[in-house]
Coordinates of C-alpha atoms in Angstrom, one line a residue:
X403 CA 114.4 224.9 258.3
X404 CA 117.2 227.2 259.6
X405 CA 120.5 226.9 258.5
X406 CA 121.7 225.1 261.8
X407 CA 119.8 221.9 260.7
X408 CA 121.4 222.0 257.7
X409 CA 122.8 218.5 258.9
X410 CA 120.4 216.8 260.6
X411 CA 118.9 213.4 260.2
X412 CA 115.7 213.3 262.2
X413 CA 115.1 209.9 262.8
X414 CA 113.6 208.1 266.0
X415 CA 116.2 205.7 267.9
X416 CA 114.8 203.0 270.2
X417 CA 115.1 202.7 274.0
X418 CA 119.0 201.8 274.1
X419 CA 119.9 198.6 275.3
X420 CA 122.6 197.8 277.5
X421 CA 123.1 194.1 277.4
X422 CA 121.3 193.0 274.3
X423 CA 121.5 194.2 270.8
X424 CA 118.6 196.5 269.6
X425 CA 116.4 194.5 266.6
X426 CA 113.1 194.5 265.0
X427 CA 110.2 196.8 265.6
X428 CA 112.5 198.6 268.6
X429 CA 115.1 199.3 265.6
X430 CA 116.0 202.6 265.9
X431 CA 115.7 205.7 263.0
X432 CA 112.5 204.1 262.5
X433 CA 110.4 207.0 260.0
X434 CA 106.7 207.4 261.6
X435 CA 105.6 209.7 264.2
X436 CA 105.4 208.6 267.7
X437 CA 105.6 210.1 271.1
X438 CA 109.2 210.7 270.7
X439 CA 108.5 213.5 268.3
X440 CA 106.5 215.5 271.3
X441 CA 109.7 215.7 273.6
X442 CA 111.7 218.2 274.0
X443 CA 114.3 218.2 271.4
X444 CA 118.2 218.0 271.1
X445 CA 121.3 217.7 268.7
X446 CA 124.3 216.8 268.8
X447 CA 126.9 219.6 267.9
X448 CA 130.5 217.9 266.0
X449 CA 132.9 220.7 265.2
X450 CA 135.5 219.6 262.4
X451 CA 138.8 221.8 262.5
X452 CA 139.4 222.9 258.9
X453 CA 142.1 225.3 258.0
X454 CA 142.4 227.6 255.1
X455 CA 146.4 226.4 254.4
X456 CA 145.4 222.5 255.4
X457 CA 142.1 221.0 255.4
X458 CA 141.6 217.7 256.2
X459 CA 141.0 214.8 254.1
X460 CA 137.6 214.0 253.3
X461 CA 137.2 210.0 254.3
X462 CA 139.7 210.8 257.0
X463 CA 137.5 213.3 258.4
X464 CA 134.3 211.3 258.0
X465 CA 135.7 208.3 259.8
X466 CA 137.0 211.0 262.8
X467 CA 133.6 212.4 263.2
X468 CA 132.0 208.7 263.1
X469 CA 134.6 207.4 265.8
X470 CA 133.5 211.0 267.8
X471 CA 129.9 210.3 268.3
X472 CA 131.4 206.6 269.0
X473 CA 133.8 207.7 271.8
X474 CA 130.8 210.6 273.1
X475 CA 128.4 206.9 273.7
X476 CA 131.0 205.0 274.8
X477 CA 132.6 208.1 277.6
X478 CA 131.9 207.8 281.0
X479 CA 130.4 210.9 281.7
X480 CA 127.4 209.8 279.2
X481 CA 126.5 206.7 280.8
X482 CA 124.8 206.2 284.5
X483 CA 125.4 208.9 287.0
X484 CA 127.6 210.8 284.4
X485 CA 127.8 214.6 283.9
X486 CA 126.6 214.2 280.4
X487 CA 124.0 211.2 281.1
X488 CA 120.6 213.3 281.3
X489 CA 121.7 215.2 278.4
X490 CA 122.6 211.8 276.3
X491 CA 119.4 210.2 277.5
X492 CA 117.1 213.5 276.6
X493 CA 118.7 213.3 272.7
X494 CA 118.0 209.6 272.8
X495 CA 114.1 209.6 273.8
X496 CA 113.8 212.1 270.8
X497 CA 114.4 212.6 267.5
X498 CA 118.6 211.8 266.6
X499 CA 120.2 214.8 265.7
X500 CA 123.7 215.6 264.4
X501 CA 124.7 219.1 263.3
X502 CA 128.7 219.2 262.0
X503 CA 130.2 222.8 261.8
X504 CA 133.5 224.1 261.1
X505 CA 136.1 226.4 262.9
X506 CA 139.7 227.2 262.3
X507 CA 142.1 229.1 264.4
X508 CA 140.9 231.1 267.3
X509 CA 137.1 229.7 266.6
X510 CA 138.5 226.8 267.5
X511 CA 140.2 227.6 270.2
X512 CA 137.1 228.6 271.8
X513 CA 135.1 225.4 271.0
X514 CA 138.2 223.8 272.8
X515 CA 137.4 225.6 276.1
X516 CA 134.0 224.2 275.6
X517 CA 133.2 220.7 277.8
X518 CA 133.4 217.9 275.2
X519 CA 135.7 215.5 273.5
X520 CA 138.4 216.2 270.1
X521 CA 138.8 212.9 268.6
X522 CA 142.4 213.1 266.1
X523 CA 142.2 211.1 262.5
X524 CA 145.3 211.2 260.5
X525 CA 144.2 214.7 259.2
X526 CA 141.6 216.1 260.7
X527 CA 140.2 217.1 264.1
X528 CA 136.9 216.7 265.4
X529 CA 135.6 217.9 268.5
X530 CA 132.3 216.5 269.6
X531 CA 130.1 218.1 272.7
X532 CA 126.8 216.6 274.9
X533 CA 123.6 217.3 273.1
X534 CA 122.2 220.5 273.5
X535 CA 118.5 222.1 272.9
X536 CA 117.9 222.7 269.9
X537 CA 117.6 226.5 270.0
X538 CA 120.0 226.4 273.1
X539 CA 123.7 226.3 271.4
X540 CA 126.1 227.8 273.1
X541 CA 127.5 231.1 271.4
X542 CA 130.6 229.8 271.0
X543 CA 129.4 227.3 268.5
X544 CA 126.5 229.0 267.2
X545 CA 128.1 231.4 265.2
X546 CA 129.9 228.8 263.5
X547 CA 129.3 228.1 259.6
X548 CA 127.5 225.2 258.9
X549 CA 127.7 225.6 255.0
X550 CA 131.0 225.4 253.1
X551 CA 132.2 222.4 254.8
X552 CA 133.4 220.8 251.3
X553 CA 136.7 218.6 251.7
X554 CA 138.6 216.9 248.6
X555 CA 140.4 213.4 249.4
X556 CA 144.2 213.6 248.0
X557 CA 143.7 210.7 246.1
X558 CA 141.1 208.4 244.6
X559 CA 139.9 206.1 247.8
X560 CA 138.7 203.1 247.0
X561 CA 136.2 200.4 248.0
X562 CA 139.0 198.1 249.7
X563 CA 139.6 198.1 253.4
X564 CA 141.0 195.8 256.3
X565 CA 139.3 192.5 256.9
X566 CA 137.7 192.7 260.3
X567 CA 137.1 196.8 260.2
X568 CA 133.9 197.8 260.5
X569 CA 132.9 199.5 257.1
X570 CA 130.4 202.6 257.1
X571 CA 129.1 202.0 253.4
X572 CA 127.9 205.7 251.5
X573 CA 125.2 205.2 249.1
X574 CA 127.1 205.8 245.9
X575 CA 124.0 207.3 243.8
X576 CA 124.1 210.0 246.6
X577 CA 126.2 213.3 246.4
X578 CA 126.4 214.3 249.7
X579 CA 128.4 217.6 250.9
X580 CA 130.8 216.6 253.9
X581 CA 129.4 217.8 256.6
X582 CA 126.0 216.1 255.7
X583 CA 128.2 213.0 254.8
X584 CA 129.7 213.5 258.7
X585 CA 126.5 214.1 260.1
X586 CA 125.2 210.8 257.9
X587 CA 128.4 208.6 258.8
X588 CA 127.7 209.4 262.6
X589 CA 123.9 208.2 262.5
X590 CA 125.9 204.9 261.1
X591 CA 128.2 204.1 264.0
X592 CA 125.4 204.9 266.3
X593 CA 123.2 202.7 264.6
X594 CA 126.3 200.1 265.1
X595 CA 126.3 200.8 268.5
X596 CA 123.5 200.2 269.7
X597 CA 123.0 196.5 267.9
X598 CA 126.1 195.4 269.6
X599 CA 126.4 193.7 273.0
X600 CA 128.6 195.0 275.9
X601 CA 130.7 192.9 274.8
X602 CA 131.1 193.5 271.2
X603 CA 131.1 197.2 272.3
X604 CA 133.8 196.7 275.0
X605 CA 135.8 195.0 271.9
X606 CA 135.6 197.8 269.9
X607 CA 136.3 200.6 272.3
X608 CA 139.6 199.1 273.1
X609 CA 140.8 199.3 269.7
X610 CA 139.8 202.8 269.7
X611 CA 136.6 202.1 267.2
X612 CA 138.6 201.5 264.1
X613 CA 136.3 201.9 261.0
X614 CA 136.5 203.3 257.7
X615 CA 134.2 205.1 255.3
X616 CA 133.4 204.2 252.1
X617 CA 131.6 204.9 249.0
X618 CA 129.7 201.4 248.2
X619 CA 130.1 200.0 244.4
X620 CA 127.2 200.4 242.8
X621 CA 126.5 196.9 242.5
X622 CA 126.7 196.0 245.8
X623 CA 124.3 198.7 247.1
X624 CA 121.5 197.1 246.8
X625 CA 122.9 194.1 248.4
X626 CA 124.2 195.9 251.5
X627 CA 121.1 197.9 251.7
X628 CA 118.9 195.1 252.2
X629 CA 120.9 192.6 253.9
X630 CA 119.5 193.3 257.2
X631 CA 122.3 195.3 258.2
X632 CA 121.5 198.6 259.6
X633 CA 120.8 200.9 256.9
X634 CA 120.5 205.0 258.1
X635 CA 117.4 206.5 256.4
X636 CA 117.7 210.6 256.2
X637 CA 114.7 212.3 257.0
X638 CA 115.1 214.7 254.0
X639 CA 115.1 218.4 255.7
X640 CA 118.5 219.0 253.2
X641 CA 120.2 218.1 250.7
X642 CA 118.4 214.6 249.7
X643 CA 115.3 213.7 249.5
X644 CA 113.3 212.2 252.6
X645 CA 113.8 208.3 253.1
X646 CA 117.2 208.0 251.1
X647 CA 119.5 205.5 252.1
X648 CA 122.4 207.2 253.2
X649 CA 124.6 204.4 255.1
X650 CA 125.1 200.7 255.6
X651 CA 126.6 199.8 258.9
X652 CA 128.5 196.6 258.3
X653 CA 130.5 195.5 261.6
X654 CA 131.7 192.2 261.7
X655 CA 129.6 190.8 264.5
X656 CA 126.4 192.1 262.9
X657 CA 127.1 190.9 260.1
X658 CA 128.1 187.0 261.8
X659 CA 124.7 187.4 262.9
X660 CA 122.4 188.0 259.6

């Protein structure tokens, strides 16, 4: 595996509802082969601006880079007719995959020119772009790094968040570098999205997709992992081994409906 999947989760999403939430067998990431596996395959490339004199925040960029892939499904340019549909749809009848690189100063600059979407936290800066090929990155992104993307939170963050946010809950036994935790908190929204009706996705758009990342207590992991929420399995090529439980998506309305 070369060092540009060094963040992906290669799971297999379902066909994408529109009206109705996704459940069951059609869940997607689901683990065994299908016909999915024979298209043609794509990632989606998330660029996180860190600079040598201030980096972001860790959780602060996690949740930026889950609220990108959220605002990338939700744009009109990926939906219908849109100049980014085919390419959506193409990463959507294959394997999901997220790759999260860095860039600072004039690398960033250049993945600014690029078309695609920056997405501001309170700290960080994440741009994310329409899925590409797999081999077929655009040289202004692939030269970026994909390793080193290690970010430190200020202070201690805690388990405790707003009531009504929807929480992306990190498997706590799992040490995770953060751009794989990125890449992993992505597959989590997504997973969000696409359980949610029109509604409950229209809902959450207009407030911008407020979320918030969080490390789970240890003794409530196995609870949320097995609650019926949707749980992101990793497919293993880095980092952790194949089938770990990486993320618990717990919306509200998901959660009204277990």
């Amino acid at each position: 595996m070369s060092s540009q999947h060094a963040n992906d989760t290669s799971e297999v999403p379902a066909a994408v509802p529109t009206a109705v939430p996704a459940v069951g067998a059609d869940s997607p990431f689901r683990q065994e082969h299908v016909l999915r596996d024979e298209a043609p395959q794509f990632v989606l490339p998330l660029v996180v601006r860190i600079e040598k004199t201030e980096p972001p925040a860790r959780t602060d960029a996690l949740e930026t880079a889950a609220r990108a892939v959220l605002v990338l499904l939700g744009d009109e340019r990926a939906r219908g007719e849109g100049e980014w549909a085919e390419a959506v749809r193409d990463w959507q009848d294959a394997r999901i995959r997220k790759v999260v690189r860095r860039a600072r100063g004039a690398e960033w600059r250049k993945a600014e020119t690029l078309p695609g979407v920056t997405v501001h936290g309170d700290t960080s800066e994440v741009r994310v772009f329409p899925p590409v090929p797999l081999d077929g990155w655009p040289k202004e992104l692939a030269k970026l790094q994909v390793s080193g993307t290690d970010l430190d939170d200020p202070e201690p963050v805690g388990p405790d968040t707003e009531p009504g946010v929807p929480v992306l809950w990190l498997n706590p036994d799992l040490d995770m570098s953060a751009g794989k935790a990125m890449a992993q908190a992505g597959h989590g929204a997504q997973l969000a999205w696409w359980e949610l009706t029109d509604a409950e996705r229209g809902l959450w758009q207009a407030c911008g997709f407020r979320l918030a990342v969080r490390t789970a207590p240890r003794e409530r992991w196995a609870e949320l992992s097995g609650s019926g929420l949707p749980v992101v399995r990793d497919a293993g090529f880095t980092e952790i081994a194949p089938g770990s439980c990486t993320v618990v998506a717990d919306h509200p309305a998901l959660r009204a409906r277990l």
